[in-house]
Amino acid sequence: MATGAPVQPVALRFSDRREAVSQAAAYVGDTHLLRSLWSVVTAAELRVRVAWLPAVEALHADRRALAERLREQILQALA
C-alpha cells in the first residue's frame, strides 16, 4: 500500500580499533540476529559514521528502480 511518505536513505560506515571499515555490524548471508548483535557488542571500540541523504519521494516509484537508485546514492556517500 502506498502512503505517499518519502524514503529516507541513510549511509552507515562502521569502524573499530583495528579496521577503517569494520565487518562487526555486517548482517548478511547466513548470519542470524543473535550472531550479528554479539559481533556488535564485542567489537573493540566500534564507531559509526551516519550520513543522512536527501529524502526521496516514492509515491509512484517502481520499488526496484527506487531501491537501485538509493543503493547507488548510498554507495557514493560511502566512497
PDB file of N, CA and C in Angstrom:
ATOM      1  N   MET A   1       0.832  -1.171   0.000  1.00  0.00           N
ATOM      2  CA  MET A   1       0.000   0.000   0.000  1.00  0.00           C
ATOM      3  C   MET A   1       0.885   1.245   0.000  1.00  0.00           C
ATOM      4  N   ALA A   2       0.638   2.168  -0.904  1.00  0.00           N
ATOM      5  CA  ALA A   2       1.411   3.394  -0.995  1.00  0.00           C
ATOM      6  C   ALA A   2       0.862   4.425  -0.011  1.00  0.00           C
ATOM      7  N   THR A   3       1.739   5.010   0.773  1.00  0.00           N
ATOM      8  CA  THR A   3       1.319   6.008   1.761  1.00  0.00           C
ATOM      9  C   THR A   3       1.675   7.422   1.347  1.00  0.00           C
ATOM     10  N   GLY A   4       2.547   7.550   0.371  1.00  0.00           N
ATOM     11  CA  GLY A   4       2.992   8.874  -0.040  1.00  0.00           C
ATOM     12  C   GLY A   4       4.132   9.406   0.804  1.00  0.00           C
ATOM     13  N   ALA A   5       4.579   8.637   1.781  1.00  0.00           N
ATOM     14  CA  ALA A   5       5.683   9.070   2.639  1.00  0.00           C
ATOM     15  C   ALA A   5       6.997   8.974   1.872  1.00  0.00           C
ATOM     16  N   PRO A   6       7.863   9.956   2.029  1.00  0.00           N
ATOM     17  CA  PRO A   6       9.168   9.867   1.366  1.00  0.00           C
ATOM     18  C   PRO A   6      10.039   8.789   2.009  1.00  0.00           C
ATOM     19  N   VAL A   7      11.034   8.350   1.262  1.00  0.00           N
ATOM     20  CA  VAL A   7      12.002   7.372   1.755  1.00  0.00           C
ATOM     21  C   VAL A   7      13.242   8.143   2.213  1.00  0.00           C
ATOM     22  N   GLN A   8      13.737   7.815   3.395  1.00  0.00           N
ATOM     23  CA  GLN A   8      14.904   8.495   3.952  1.00  0.00           C
ATOM     24  C   GLN A   8      16.124   7.583   3.881  1.00  0.00           C
ATOM     25  N   PRO A   9      16.981   7.754   2.869  1.00  0.00           N
ATOM     26  CA  PRO A   9      18.189   6.923   2.817  1.00  0.00           C
ATOM     27  C   PRO A   9      19.234   7.397   3.833  1.00  0.00           C
ATOM     28  N   VAL A  10      19.908   6.440   4.428  1.00  0.00           N
ATOM     29  CA  VAL A  10      20.951   6.719   5.416  1.00  0.00           C
ATOM     30  C   VAL A  10      22.127   5.800   5.114  1.00  0.00           C
ATOM     31  N   ALA A  11      23.326   6.374   5.048  1.00  0.00           N
ATOM     32  CA  ALA A  11      24.543   5.584   4.832  1.00  0.00           C
ATOM     33  C   ALA A  11      25.249   5.425   6.175  1.00  0.00           C
ATOM     34  N   LEU A  12      25.560   4.186   6.534  1.00  0.00           N
ATOM     35  CA  LEU A  12      26.251   3.894   7.791  1.00  0.00           C
ATOM     36  C   LEU A  12      27.615   3.300   7.490  1.00  0.00           C
ATOM     37  N   ARG A  13      28.659   3.844   8.105  1.00  0.00           N
ATOM     38  CA  ARG A  13      30.020   3.313   7.962  1.00  0.00           C
ATOM     39  C   ARG A  13      30.523   2.973   9.348  1.00  0.00           C
ATOM     40  N   PHE A  14      30.776   1.693   9.598  1.00  0.00           N
ATOM     41  CA  PHE A  14      31.271   1.235  10.890  1.00  0.00           C
ATOM     42  C   PHE A  14      32.786   1.071  10.841  1.00  0.00           C
ATOM     43  N   SER A  15      33.453   1.492  11.899  1.00  0.00           N
ATOM     44  CA  SER A  15      34.900   1.289  12.018  1.00  0.00           C
ATOM     45  C   SER A  15      35.181   0.868  13.455  1.00  0.00           C
ATOM     46  N   ASP A  16      36.355   0.291  13.654  1.00  0.00           N
ATOM     47  CA  ASP A  16      36.745  -0.099  15.003  1.00  0.00           C
ATOM     48  C   ASP A  16      38.236   0.145  15.181  1.00  0.00           C
ATOM     49  N   ARG A  17      38.748  -0.293  16.290  1.00  0.00           N
ATOM     50  CA  ARG A  17      40.152  -0.048  16.629  1.00  0.00           C
ATOM     51  C   ARG A  17      41.104  -0.653  15.603  1.00  0.00           C
ATOM     52  N   ARG A  18      40.712  -1.770  14.977  1.00  0.00           N
ATOM     53  CA  ARG A  18      41.604  -2.463  14.048  1.00  0.00           C
ATOM     54  C   ARG A  18      41.355  -2.143  12.589  1.00  0.00           C
ATOM     55  N   GLU A  19      40.111  -1.799  12.237  1.00  0.00           N
ATOM     56  CA  GLU A  19      39.762  -1.657  10.825  1.00  0.00           C
ATOM     57  C   GLU A  19      39.032  -0.340  10.544  1.00  0.00           C
ATOM     58  N   ALA A  20      39.404   0.317   9.422  1.00  0.00           N
ATOM     59  CA  ALA A  20      38.715   1.538   8.995  1.00  0.00           C
ATOM     60  C   ALA A  20      37.288   1.233   8.571  1.00  0.00           C
ATOM     61  N   VAL A  21      37.078   0.036   8.035  1.00  0.00           N
ATOM     62  CA  VAL A  21      35.732  -0.438   7.696  1.00  0.00           C
ATOM     63  C   VAL A  21      35.546  -1.770   8.411  1.00  0.00           C
ATOM     64  N   SER A  22      34.815  -1.725   9.506  1.00  0.00           N
ATOM     65  CA  SER A  22      34.619  -2.922  10.323  1.00  0.00           C
ATOM     66  C   SER A  22      33.513  -3.803   9.760  1.00  0.00           C
ATOM     67  N   GLN A  23      33.709  -5.103   9.831  1.00  0.00           N
ATOM     68  CA  GLN A  23      32.695  -6.069   9.431  1.00  0.00           C
ATOM     69  C   GLN A  23      31.840  -6.509  10.618  1.00  0.00           C
ATOM     70  N   ALA A  24      32.083  -5.924  11.791  1.00  0.00           N
ATOM     71  CA  ALA A  24      31.378  -6.345  13.005  1.00  0.00           C
ATOM     72  C   ALA A  24      29.866  -6.185  12.894  1.00  0.00           C
ATOM     73  N   ALA A  25      29.402  -5.189  12.184  1.00  0.00           N
ATOM     74  CA  ALA A  25      27.962  -4.940  12.090  1.00  0.00           C
ATOM     75  C   ALA A  25      27.330  -5.570  10.846  1.00  0.00           C
ATOM     76  N   ALA A  26      28.087  -6.342  10.097  1.00  0.00           N
ATOM     77  CA  ALA A  26      27.551  -6.971   8.889  1.00  0.00           C
ATOM     78  C   ALA A  26      26.438  -7.941   9.261  1.00  0.00           C
ATOM     79  N   TYR A  27      25.339  -7.852   8.556  1.00  0.00           N
ATOM     80  CA  TYR A  27      24.182  -8.723   8.800  1.00  0.00           C
ATOM     81  C   TYR A  27      23.751  -9.253   7.441  1.00  0.00           C
ATOM     82  N   VAL A  28      24.554 -10.177   6.913  1.00  0.00           N
ATOM     83  CA  VAL A  28      24.332 -10.688   5.555  1.00  0.00           C
ATOM     84  C   VAL A  28      24.444 -12.210   5.531  1.00  0.00           C
ATOM     85  N   GLY A  29      23.989 -12.774   4.430  1.00  0.00           N
ATOM     86  CA  GLY A  29      24.127 -14.215   4.228  1.00  0.00           C
ATOM     87  C   GLY A  29      23.414 -15.026   5.286  1.00  0.00           C
ATOM     88  N   ASP A  30      24.115 -15.994   5.856  1.00  0.00           N
ATOM     89  CA  ASP A  30      23.533 -16.889   6.848  1.00  0.00           C
ATOM     90  C   ASP A  30      23.658 -16.365   8.277  1.00  0.00           C
ATOM     91  N   THR A  31      24.149 -15.143   8.433  1.00  0.00           N
ATOM     92  CA  THR A  31      24.273 -14.563   9.766  1.00  0.00           C
ATOM     93  C   THR A  31      22.892 -14.399  10.383  1.00  0.00           C
ATOM     94  N   HIS A  32      22.728 -14.832  11.620  1.00  0.00           N
ATOM     95  CA  HIS A  32      21.449 -14.649  12.290  1.00  0.00           C
ATOM     96  C   HIS A  32      21.544 -13.471  13.253  1.00  0.00           C
ATOM     97  N   LEU A  33      20.410 -12.997  13.703  1.00  0.00           N
ATOM     98  CA  LEU A  33      20.343 -11.787  14.504  1.00  0.00           C
ATOM     99  C   LEU A  33      21.220 -11.853  15.750  1.00  0.00           C
ATOM    100  N   LEU A  34      21.165 -12.924  16.489  1.00  0.00           N
ATOM    101  CA  LEU A  34      21.964 -13.015  17.719  1.00  0.00           C
ATOM    102  C   LEU A  34      23.458 -12.965  17.429  1.00  0.00           C
ATOM    103  N   ARG A  35      23.894 -13.630  16.360  1.00  0.00           N
ATOM    104  CA  ARG A  35      25.318 -13.601  15.980  1.00  0.00           C
ATOM    105  C   ARG A  35      25.722 -12.168  15.618  1.00  0.00           C
ATOM    106  N   SER A  36      24.869 -11.482  14.884  1.00  0.00           N
ATOM    107  CA  SER A  36      25.152 -10.113  14.478  1.00  0.00           C
ATOM    108  C   SER A  36      25.232  -9.189  15.701  1.00  0.00           C
ATOM    109  N   LEU A  37      24.268  -9.304  16.594  1.00  0.00           N
ATOM    110  CA  LEU A  37      24.290  -8.478  17.807  1.00  0.00           C
ATOM    111  C   LEU A  37      25.525  -8.762  18.660  1.00  0.00           C
ATOM    112  N   TRP A  38      25.902 -10.022  18.756  1.00  0.00           N
ATOM    113  CA  TRP A  38      27.090 -10.387  19.539  1.00  0.00           C
ATOM    114  C   TRP A  38      28.346  -9.761  18.925  1.00  0.00           C
ATOM    115  N   SER A  39      28.442  -9.764  17.616  1.00  0.00           N
ATOM    116  CA  SER A  39      29.590  -9.150  16.936  1.00  0.00           C
ATOM    117  C   SER A  39      29.662  -7.657  17.218  1.00  0.00           C
ATOM    118  N   VAL A  40      28.523  -7.013  17.242  1.00  0.00           N
ATOM    119  CA  VAL A  40      28.491  -5.569  17.526  1.00  0.00           C
ATOM    120  C   VAL A  40      28.887  -5.308  18.978  1.00  0.00           C
ATOM    121  N   VAL A  41      28.324  -6.070  19.898  1.00  0.00           N
ATOM    122  CA  VAL A  41      28.588  -5.860  21.325  1.00  0.00           C
ATOM    123  C   VAL A  41      30.039  -6.125  21.684  1.00  0.00           C
ATOM    124  N   THR A  42      30.666  -7.097  21.040  1.00  0.00           N
ATOM    125  CA  THR A  42      32.039  -7.457  21.397  1.00  0.00           C
ATOM    126  C   THR A  42      33.104  -6.779  20.534  1.00  0.00           C
ATOM    127  N   ALA A  43      32.697  -5.950  19.587  1.00  0.00           N
ATOM    128  CA  ALA A  43      33.675  -5.248  18.744  1.00  0.00           C
ATOM    129  C   ALA A  43      34.469  -4.256  19.587  1.00  0.00           C
ATOM    130  N   ALA A  44      35.754  -4.161  19.308  1.00  0.00           N
ATOM    131  CA  ALA A  44      36.627  -3.252  20.053  1.00  0.00           C
ATOM    132  C   ALA A  44      36.448  -1.820  19.555  1.00  0.00           C
ATOM    133  N   GLU A  45      35.885  -0.968  20.405  1.00  0.00           N
ATOM    134  CA  GLU A  45      35.727   0.460  20.101  1.00  0.00           C
ATOM    135  C   GLU A  45      34.991   0.708  18.781  1.00  0.00           C
ATOM    136  N   LEU A  46      33.879   0.061  18.605  1.00  0.00           N
ATOM    137  CA  LEU A  46      33.088   0.222  17.384  1.00  0.00           C
ATOM    138  C   LEU A  46      32.538   1.643  17.301  1.00  0.00           C
ATOM    139  N   ARG A  47      32.714   2.262  16.145  1.00  0.00           N
ATOM    140  CA  ARG A  47      32.209   3.613  15.876  1.00  0.00           C
ATOM    141  C   ARG A  47      31.373   3.561  14.612  1.00  0.00           C
ATOM    142  N   VAL A  48      30.419   4.483  14.492  1.00  0.00           N
ATOM    143  CA  VAL A  48      29.600   4.559  13.291  1.00  0.00           C
ATOM    144  C   VAL A  48      29.560   6.002  12.798  1.00  0.00           C
ATOM    145  N   ARG A  49      29.709   6.165  11.500  1.00  0.00           N
ATOM    146  CA  ARG A  49      29.540   7.466  10.849  1.00  0.00           C
ATOM    147  C   ARG A  49      28.196   7.397  10.127  1.00  0.00           C
ATOM    148  N   VAL A  50      27.324   8.347  10.415  1.00  0.00           N
ATOM    149  CA  VAL A  50      25.983   8.374   9.834  1.00  0.00           C
ATOM    150  C   VAL A  50      25.905   9.527   8.847  1.00  0.00           C
ATOM    151  N   ALA A  51      25.492   9.218   7.620  1.00  0.00           N
ATOM    152  CA  ALA A  51      25.296  10.252   6.598  1.00  0.00           C
ATOM    153  C   ALA A  51      23.827  10.223   6.183  1.00  0.00           C
ATOM    154  N   TRP A  52      23.098  11.290   6.532  1.00  0.00           N
ATOM    155  CA  TRP A  52      21.693  11.408   6.140  1.00  0.00           C
ATOM    156  C   TRP A  52      21.654  11.970   4.728  1.00  0.00           C
ATOM    157  N   LEU A  53      21.103  11.220   3.810  1.00  0.00           N
ATOM    158  CA  LEU A  53      20.991  11.652   2.425  1.00  0.00           C
ATOM    159  C   LEU A  53      19.629  12.317   2.228  1.00  0.00           C
ATOM    160  N   PRO A  54      19.475  13.073   1.142  1.00  0.00           N
ATOM    161  CA  PRO A  54      18.179  13.736   0.916  1.00  0.00           C
ATOM    162  C   PRO A  54      17.037  12.722   0.787  1.00  0.00           C
ATOM    163  N   ALA A  55      15.912  13.047   1.401  1.00  0.00           N
ATOM    164  CA  ALA A  55      14.725  12.198   1.300  1.00  0.00           C
ATOM    165  C   ALA A  55      14.255  12.168  -0.154  1.00  0.00           C
ATOM    166  N   VAL A  56      13.645  11.053  -0.534  1.00  0.00           N
ATOM    167  CA  VAL A  56      13.219  10.844  -1.916  1.00  0.00           C
ATOM    168  C   VAL A  56      11.724  10.537  -1.940  1.00  0.00           C
ATOM    169  N   GLU A  57      11.005  11.238  -2.793  1.00  0.00           N
ATOM    170  CA  GLU A  57       9.587  10.945  -2.967  1.00  0.00           C
ATOM    171  C   GLU A  57       9.441   9.556  -3.595  1.00  0.00           C
ATOM    172  N   ALA A  58       8.496   8.788  -3.097  1.00  0.00           N
ATOM    173  CA  ALA A  58       8.371   7.406  -3.561  1.00  0.00           C
ATOM    174  C   ALA A  58       6.945   7.017  -3.927  1.00  0.00           C
ATOM    175  N   LEU A  59       6.027   7.980  -3.984  1.00  0.00           N
ATOM    176  CA  LEU A  59       4.617   7.659  -4.152  1.00  0.00           C
ATOM    177  C   LEU A  59       4.323   6.807  -5.381  1.00  0.00           C
ATOM    178  N   HIS A  60       4.844   7.166  -6.546  1.00  0.00           N
ATOM    179  CA  HIS A  60       4.557   6.405  -7.767  1.00  0.00           C
ATOM    180  C   HIS A  60       5.813   5.730  -8.326  1.00  0.00           C
ATOM    181  N   ALA A  61       6.795   5.545  -7.485  1.00  0.00           N
ATOM    182  CA  ALA A  61       8.057   4.965  -7.935  1.00  0.00           C
ATOM    183  C   ALA A  61       7.964   3.448  -8.028  1.00  0.00           C
ATOM    184  N   ASP A  62       8.671   2.895  -9.000  1.00  0.00           N
ATOM    185  CA  ASP A  62       8.848   1.450  -9.076  1.00  0.00           C
ATOM    186  C   ASP A  62       9.798   1.067  -7.947  1.00  0.00           C
ATOM    187  N   ARG A  63       9.401   0.156  -7.080  1.00  0.00           N
ATOM    188  CA  ARG A  63      10.196  -0.119  -5.883  1.00  0.00           C
ATOM    189  C   ARG A  63      11.583  -0.660  -6.193  1.00  0.00           C
ATOM    190  N   ARG A  64      11.710  -1.445  -7.237  1.00  0.00           N
ATOM    191  CA  ARG A  64      13.042  -1.988  -7.577  1.00  0.00           C
ATOM    192  C   ARG A  64      13.944  -0.908  -8.142  1.00  0.00           C
ATOM    193  N   ALA A  65      13.393  -0.069  -8.993  1.00  0.00           N
ATOM    194  CA  ALA A  65      14.175   1.037  -9.550  1.00  0.00           C
ATOM    195  C   ALA A  65      14.563   2.013  -8.445  1.00  0.00           C
ATOM    196  N   LEU A  66      13.645   2.281  -7.535  1.00  0.00           N
ATOM    197  CA  LEU A  66      13.931   3.168  -6.413  1.00  0.00           C
ATOM    198  C   LEU A  66      15.024   2.578  -5.529  1.00  0.00           C
ATOM    199  N   ALA A  67      14.927   1.294  -5.240  1.00  0.00           N
ATOM    200  CA  ALA A  67      15.936   0.631  -4.407  1.00  0.00           C
ATOM    201  C   ALA A  67      17.310   0.723  -5.057  1.00  0.00           C
ATOM    202  N   GLU A  68      17.394   0.517  -6.343  1.00  0.00           N
ATOM    203  CA  GLU A  68      18.679   0.599  -7.042  1.00  0.00           C
ATOM    204  C   GLU A  68      19.224   2.021  -7.021  1.00  0.00           C
ATOM    205  N   ARG A  69      18.348   2.996  -7.238  1.00  0.00           N
ATOM    206  CA  ARG A  69      18.773   4.404  -7.207  1.00  0.00           C
ATOM    207  C   ARG A  69      19.307   4.783  -5.824  1.00  0.00           C
ATOM    208  N   LEU A  70      18.605   4.373  -4.783  1.00  0.00           N
ATOM    209  CA  LEU A  70      19.051   4.685  -3.422  1.00  0.00           C
ATOM    210  C   LEU A  70      20.328   3.931  -3.067  1.00  0.00           C
ATOM    211  N   ARG A  71      20.445   2.725  -3.543  1.00  0.00           N
ATOM    212  CA  ARG A  71      21.672   1.942  -3.319  1.00  0.00           C
ATOM    213  C   ARG A  71      22.875   2.673  -3.907  1.00  0.00           C
ATOM    214  N   GLU A  72      22.726   3.190  -5.103  1.00  0.00           N
ATOM    215  CA  GLU A  72      23.814   3.939  -5.746  1.00  0.00           C
ATOM    216  C   GLU A  72      24.158   5.189  -4.955  1.00  0.00           C
ATOM    217  N   GLN A  73      23.149   5.910  -4.469  1.00  0.00           N
ATOM    218  CA  GLN A  73      23.391   7.117  -3.672  1.00  0.00           C
ATOM    219  C   GLN A  73      24.142   6.785  -2.386  1.00  0.00           C
ATOM    220  N   ILE A  74      23.752   5.689  -1.757  1.00  0.00           N
ATOM    221  CA  ILE A  74      24.426   5.279  -0.520  1.00  0.00           C
ATOM    222  C   ILE A  74      25.860   4.873  -0.793  1.00  0.00           C
ATOM    223  N   LEU A  75      26.091   4.129  -1.859  1.00  0.00           N
ATOM    224  CA  LEU A  75      27.464   3.739  -2.216  1.00  0.00           C
ATOM    225  C   LEU A  75      28.321   4.972  -2.477  1.00  0.00           C
ATOM    226  N   GLN A  76      27.784   5.967  -3.157  1.00  0.00           N
ATOM    227  CA  GLN A  76      28.540   7.201  -3.415  1.00  0.00           C
ATOM    228  C   GLN A  76      28.866   7.913  -2.105  1.00  0.00           C
ATOM    229  N   ALA A  77      27.924   7.920  -1.177  1.00  0.00           N
ATOM    230  CA  ALA A  77      28.163   8.575   0.109  1.00  0.00           C
ATOM    231  C   ALA A  77      29.242   7.863   0.927  1.00  0.00           C
ATOM    232  N   LEU A  78      29.393   6.563   0.706  1.00  0.00           N
ATOM    233  CA  LEU A  78      30.393   5.785   1.448  1.00  0.00           C
ATOM    234  C   LEU A  78      31.772   5.795   0.771  1.00  0.00           C
ATOM    235  N   ALA A  79      31.834   6.253  -0.454  1.00  0.00           N
ATOM    236  CA  ALA A  79      33.117   6.255  -1.188  1.00  0.00           C
ATOM    237  C   ALA A  79      34.103   7.232  -0.608  1.00  0.00           C
TER     238      ALA A  79
END
